[in-house]
Amino acid sequence: MSEGSSEALVTDAGARDRLIAGAVSVLYKLLVYSTILFLMAPLVIVVVISFQEQGYGGWPPESWSLDWYLLLPQRVESLGLVQALGISLQVALSTVVVTVLVGGLAAFAIARYDFKYSTSLETLLLSPLIYPWLVTGFAILLVIGRLNTVYGLGIRMSFWTLLAGHVIVILPYPTRTILASLQNFDHTLEEAAQDLFATELTTYTKITLPLIKPGLVSGAIFAFILSFNQYIVSLFLSGSNTQTVPLRLFNLFYDSPPQQLAALGTVLMCSILVVVLLAERGFGISEYM
């Protein structure tokens, strides 16, 4: 084969490889953008419906209005959202405290100590991510029912059962973010502090905790948002006096205009988005997702 023919084959192969790489890149981008559109479309529709003037109407909206937002302050109490919001905040904040504390201690043990069952402990703590929340909530409900039947404990659905369910399903998120921050931590800084006669407690409070604060804050934010928006587990484990905001909104679905609920949902979405953006700007939580 002549030298010219060899160069032509190499050129054709390079052009074919570039064409395939370009096609793969286009398909990948198309898949990513299609997935984003699929996930965002329902949320965009909710926002659009919240500005629809008529109480019940078709799609697309024929006229636009801010009336549903202006009516919110007057209807929040009558819709029972004040009590539901209080319960959601109590459960979410309690979940944050418990999951960050337990997850932080577990992550510290896994990252710092090489013991026999460290991998098993990590797998156990992250295992709720594998199972659907529907299965987890139903399983917890069955366990509570079994304890009541066999041991006569008389456990009733209340704030505490709701909190227990939220902690179980949300614990993996703070554990993972804190573990990631500890694994990327420069341990020589602690050694330097101890060389300067700092005590172990002082080293942890002055060196370790400030440096892993982004992981702690990320885990706390994830825990709060997931707990506040949790519906499935709350459906199984909440009592008659412990309705959270998601449960209350679902119960209002058949009694309230869709535009009213869409306005409420838009306000909640915007509030959560503001919290996430502030956390990202202040702590860079995307690095621990």
Short mmCIF file of N, CA and C in Angstrom, two decimals, residues 20-92:
data_model
loop_
_atom_site.label_atom_id
_atom_site.label_comp_id
_atom_site.label_asym_id
_atom_site.label_seq_id
_atom_site.Cartn_x
_atom_site.Cartn_y
_atom_site.Cartn_z
N ILE A 20 -18.46 10.37 14.83
CA ILE A 20 -19.11 9.56 15.87
C ILE A 20 -19.09 10.28 17.20
N ALA A 21 -17.94 10.89 17.52
CA ALA A 21 -17.84 11.62 18.79
C ALA A 21 -18.82 12.79 18.81
N GLY A 22 -18.96 13.49 17.68
CA GLY A 22 -19.91 14.60 17.63
C GLY A 22 -21.34 14.13 17.79
N ALA A 23 -21.68 13.00 17.14
CA ALA A 23 -23.04 12.47 17.25
C ALA A 23 -23.34 12.03 18.68
N VAL A 24 -22.36 11.36 19.32
CA VAL A 24 -22.55 10.93 20.71
C VAL A 24 -22.73 12.15 21.62
N SER A 25 -21.96 13.20 21.39
CA SER A 25 -22.08 14.40 22.19
C SER A 25 -23.45 15.05 22.05
N VAL A 26 -23.95 15.09 20.80
CA VAL A 26 -25.27 15.67 20.56
C VAL A 26 -26.36 14.84 21.23
N LEU A 27 -26.26 13.52 21.11
CA LEU A 27 -27.26 12.65 21.73
C LEU A 27 -27.22 12.76 23.25
N TYR A 28 -26.02 12.88 23.80
CA TYR A 28 -25.89 13.01 25.26
C TYR A 28 -26.54 14.31 25.73
N LYS A 29 -26.26 15.40 25.03
CA LYS A 29 -26.86 16.69 25.40
C LYS A 29 -28.37 16.64 25.25
N LEU A 30 -28.84 15.99 24.19
CA LEU A 30 -30.28 15.86 23.98
C LEU A 30 -30.93 15.08 25.11
N LEU A 31 -30.27 14.02 25.56
CA LEU A 31 -30.80 13.22 26.66
C LEU A 31 -30.84 14.03 27.95
N VAL A 32 -29.75 14.78 28.23
CA VAL A 32 -29.70 15.58 29.45
C VAL A 32 -30.77 16.65 29.46
N TYR A 33 -30.88 17.40 28.36
CA TYR A 33 -31.87 18.48 28.30
C TYR A 33 -33.29 17.93 28.29
N SER A 34 -33.50 16.78 27.68
CA SER A 34 -34.84 16.18 27.69
C SER A 34 -35.23 15.74 29.10
N THR A 35 -34.26 15.20 29.83
CA THR A 35 -34.53 14.80 31.22
C THR A 35 -34.85 16.00 32.09
N ILE A 36 -34.08 17.07 31.93
CA ILE A 36 -34.34 18.29 32.69
C ILE A 36 -35.73 18.84 32.36
N LEU A 37 -36.07 18.85 31.07
CA LEU A 37 -37.39 19.34 30.67
C LEU A 37 -38.49 18.48 31.25
N PHE A 38 -38.29 17.16 31.24
CA PHE A 38 -39.29 16.24 31.78
C PHE A 38 -39.51 16.48 33.27
N LEU A 39 -38.43 16.75 34.00
CA LEU A 39 -38.53 16.97 35.44
C LEU A 39 -39.10 18.34 35.78
N MET A 40 -38.77 19.35 34.97
CA MET A 40 -39.17 20.71 35.28
C MET A 40 -40.56 21.08 34.76
N ALA A 41 -41.04 20.36 33.74
CA ALA A 41 -42.32 20.72 33.12
C ALA A 41 -43.48 20.77 34.11
N PRO A 42 -43.66 19.76 34.99
CA PRO A 42 -44.77 19.85 35.94
C PRO A 42 -44.68 21.06 36.87
N LEU A 43 -43.46 21.41 37.29
CA LEU A 43 -43.30 22.56 38.17
C LEU A 43 -43.64 23.86 37.44
N VAL A 44 -43.23 23.94 36.18
CA VAL A 44 -43.55 25.14 35.39
C VAL A 44 -45.06 25.26 35.20
N ILE A 45 -45.72 24.14 34.96
CA ILE A 45 -47.18 24.15 34.78
C ILE A 45 -47.87 24.63 36.05
N VAL A 46 -47.38 24.19 37.21
CA VAL A 46 -47.95 24.64 38.49
C VAL A 46 -47.84 26.15 38.62
N VAL A 47 -46.67 26.70 38.28
CA VAL A 47 -46.47 28.15 38.37
C VAL A 47 -47.41 28.88 37.42
N VAL A 48 -47.55 28.37 36.22
CA VAL A 48 -48.44 29.02 35.23
C VAL A 48 -49.88 28.99 35.71
N ILE A 49 -50.33 27.85 36.22
CA ILE A 49 -51.71 27.73 36.69
C ILE A 49 -51.99 28.70 37.84
N SER A 50 -50.99 28.97 38.67
CA SER A 50 -51.20 29.87 39.81
C SER A 50 -51.56 31.29 39.38
N PHE A 51 -51.27 31.65 38.15
CA PHE A 51 -51.60 32.98 37.64
C PHE A 51 -52.87 32.99 36.79
N GLN A 52 -53.55 31.86 36.75
CA GLN A 52 -54.79 31.79 35.97
C GLN A 52 -55.91 32.48 36.73
N GLU A 53 -56.67 33.29 36.03
CA GLU A 53 -57.67 34.12 36.71
C GLU A 53 -58.88 33.31 37.14
N GLN A 54 -59.47 32.53 36.24
CA GLN A 54 -60.69 31.80 36.56
C GLN A 54 -60.40 30.65 37.52
N GLY A 55 -61.38 30.36 38.38
CA GLY A 55 -61.19 29.32 39.38
C GLY A 55 -60.98 27.95 38.76
N TYR A 56 -61.78 27.66 37.75
CA TYR A 56 -61.64 26.38 37.05
C TYR A 56 -61.68 26.67 35.56
N GLY A 57 -60.72 26.21 34.86
CA GLY A 57 -60.66 26.48 33.43
C GLY A 57 -59.76 25.51 32.72
N GLY A 58 -59.70 25.68 31.41
CA GLY A 58 -58.91 24.78 30.61
C GLY A 58 -57.47 25.25 30.50
N TRP A 59 -56.79 24.60 29.61
CA TRP A 59 -55.38 24.91 29.36
C TRP A 59 -55.21 25.22 27.88
N PRO A 60 -54.46 26.26 27.53
CA PRO A 60 -53.73 27.20 28.41
C PRO A 60 -54.67 28.24 29.03
N PRO A 61 -54.24 28.92 30.09
CA PRO A 61 -55.09 29.94 30.72
C PRO A 61 -55.49 31.03 29.74
N GLU A 62 -56.73 31.45 29.86
CA GLU A 62 -57.23 32.50 28.96
C GLU A 62 -56.94 33.90 29.49
N SER A 63 -56.84 34.04 30.78
CA SER A 63 -56.57 35.35 31.38
C SER A 63 -55.68 35.16 32.60
N TRP A 64 -55.02 36.23 33.01
CA TRP A 64 -54.01 36.15 34.06
C TRP A 64 -54.37 37.09 35.20
N SER A 65 -53.96 36.69 36.41
CA SER A 65 -54.28 37.50 37.58
C SER A 65 -53.36 37.14 38.73
N LEU A 66 -53.19 38.10 39.66
CA LEU A 66 -52.44 37.86 40.90
C LEU A 66 -53.37 37.64 42.10
N ASP A 67 -54.66 37.49 41.81
CA ASP A 67 -55.65 37.41 42.90
C ASP A 67 -55.38 36.23 43.83
N TRP A 68 -54.95 35.10 43.27
CA TRP A 68 -54.74 33.92 44.12
C TRP A 68 -53.60 34.14 45.10
N TYR A 69 -52.61 34.91 44.73
CA TYR A 69 -51.53 35.25 45.66
C TYR A 69 -51.98 36.28 46.67
N LEU A 70 -52.79 37.23 46.24
CA LEU A 70 -53.28 38.26 47.16
C LEU A 70 -54.24 37.69 48.20
N LEU A 71 -54.92 36.59 47.85
CA LEU A 71 -55.86 35.96 48.78
C LEU A 71 -55.18 35.02 49.77
N LEU A 72 -53.93 34.69 49.51
CA LEU A 72 -53.25 33.71 50.37
C LEU A 72 -53.22 34.12 51.84
N PRO A 73 -52.82 35.37 52.19
CA PRO A 73 -52.76 35.71 53.62
C PRO A 73 -54.11 35.55 54.32
N GLN A 74 -55.20 35.75 53.60
CA GLN A 74 -56.52 35.64 54.21
C GLN A 74 -56.96 34.19 54.36
N ARG A 75 -56.49 33.31 53.49
CA ARG A 75 -56.98 31.94 53.46
C ARG A 75 -56.06 30.94 54.15
N VAL A 76 -54.86 31.36 54.52
CA VAL A 76 -53.92 30.43 55.14
C VAL A 76 -54.50 29.83 56.41
N GLU A 77 -55.10 30.66 57.26
CA GLU A 77 -55.67 30.17 58.52
C GLU A 77 -56.88 29.28 58.27
N SER A 78 -57.77 29.71 57.38
CA SER A 78 -58.98 28.94 57.12
C SER A 78 -58.68 27.59 56.45
N LEU A 79 -57.59 27.50 55.73
CA LEU A 79 -57.21 26.25 55.08
C LEU A 79 -56.48 25.30 56.03
N GLY A 80 -56.21 25.74 57.25
CA GLY A 80 -55.52 24.90 58.22
C GLY A 80 -54.04 24.76 57.97
N LEU A 81 -53.46 25.70 57.26
CA LEU A 81 -52.05 25.60 56.91
C LEU A 81 -51.13 26.12 58.00
N VAL A 82 -51.65 26.95 58.90
CA VAL A 82 -50.79 27.47 59.97
C VAL A 82 -50.34 26.34 60.89
N GLN A 83 -51.29 25.52 61.32
CA GLN A 83 -50.94 24.38 62.18
C GLN A 83 -50.06 23.38 61.43
N ALA A 84 -50.41 23.12 60.17
CA ALA A 84 -49.61 22.18 59.38
C ALA A 84 -48.19 22.70 59.18
N LEU A 85 -48.05 24.00 58.96
CA LEU A 85 -46.72 24.58 58.79
C LEU A 85 -45.91 24.46 60.07
N GLY A 86 -46.56 24.69 61.21
CA GLY A 86 -45.87 24.55 62.49
C GLY A 86 -45.38 23.13 62.72
N ILE A 87 -46.22 22.15 62.42
CA ILE A 87 -45.82 20.75 62.59
C ILE A 87 -44.70 20.39 61.64
N SER A 88 -44.79 20.84 60.38
CA SER A 88 -43.74 20.54 59.41
C SER A 88 -42.40 21.12 59.84
N LEU A 89 -42.43 22.35 60.35
CA LEU A 89 -41.18 22.97 60.80
C LEU A 89 -40.61 22.25 62.01
N GLN A 90 -41.47 21.85 62.95
CA GLN A 90 -40.99 21.12 64.12
C GLN A 90 -40.36 19.79 63.73
N VAL A 91 -41.05 19.06 62.86
CA VAL A 91 -40.53 17.75 62.43
C VAL A 91 -39.24 17.93 61.65
N ALA A 92 -39.21 18.91 60.73
CA ALA A 92 -38.03 19.11 59.89
C ALA A 92 -36.83 19.53 60.72
#
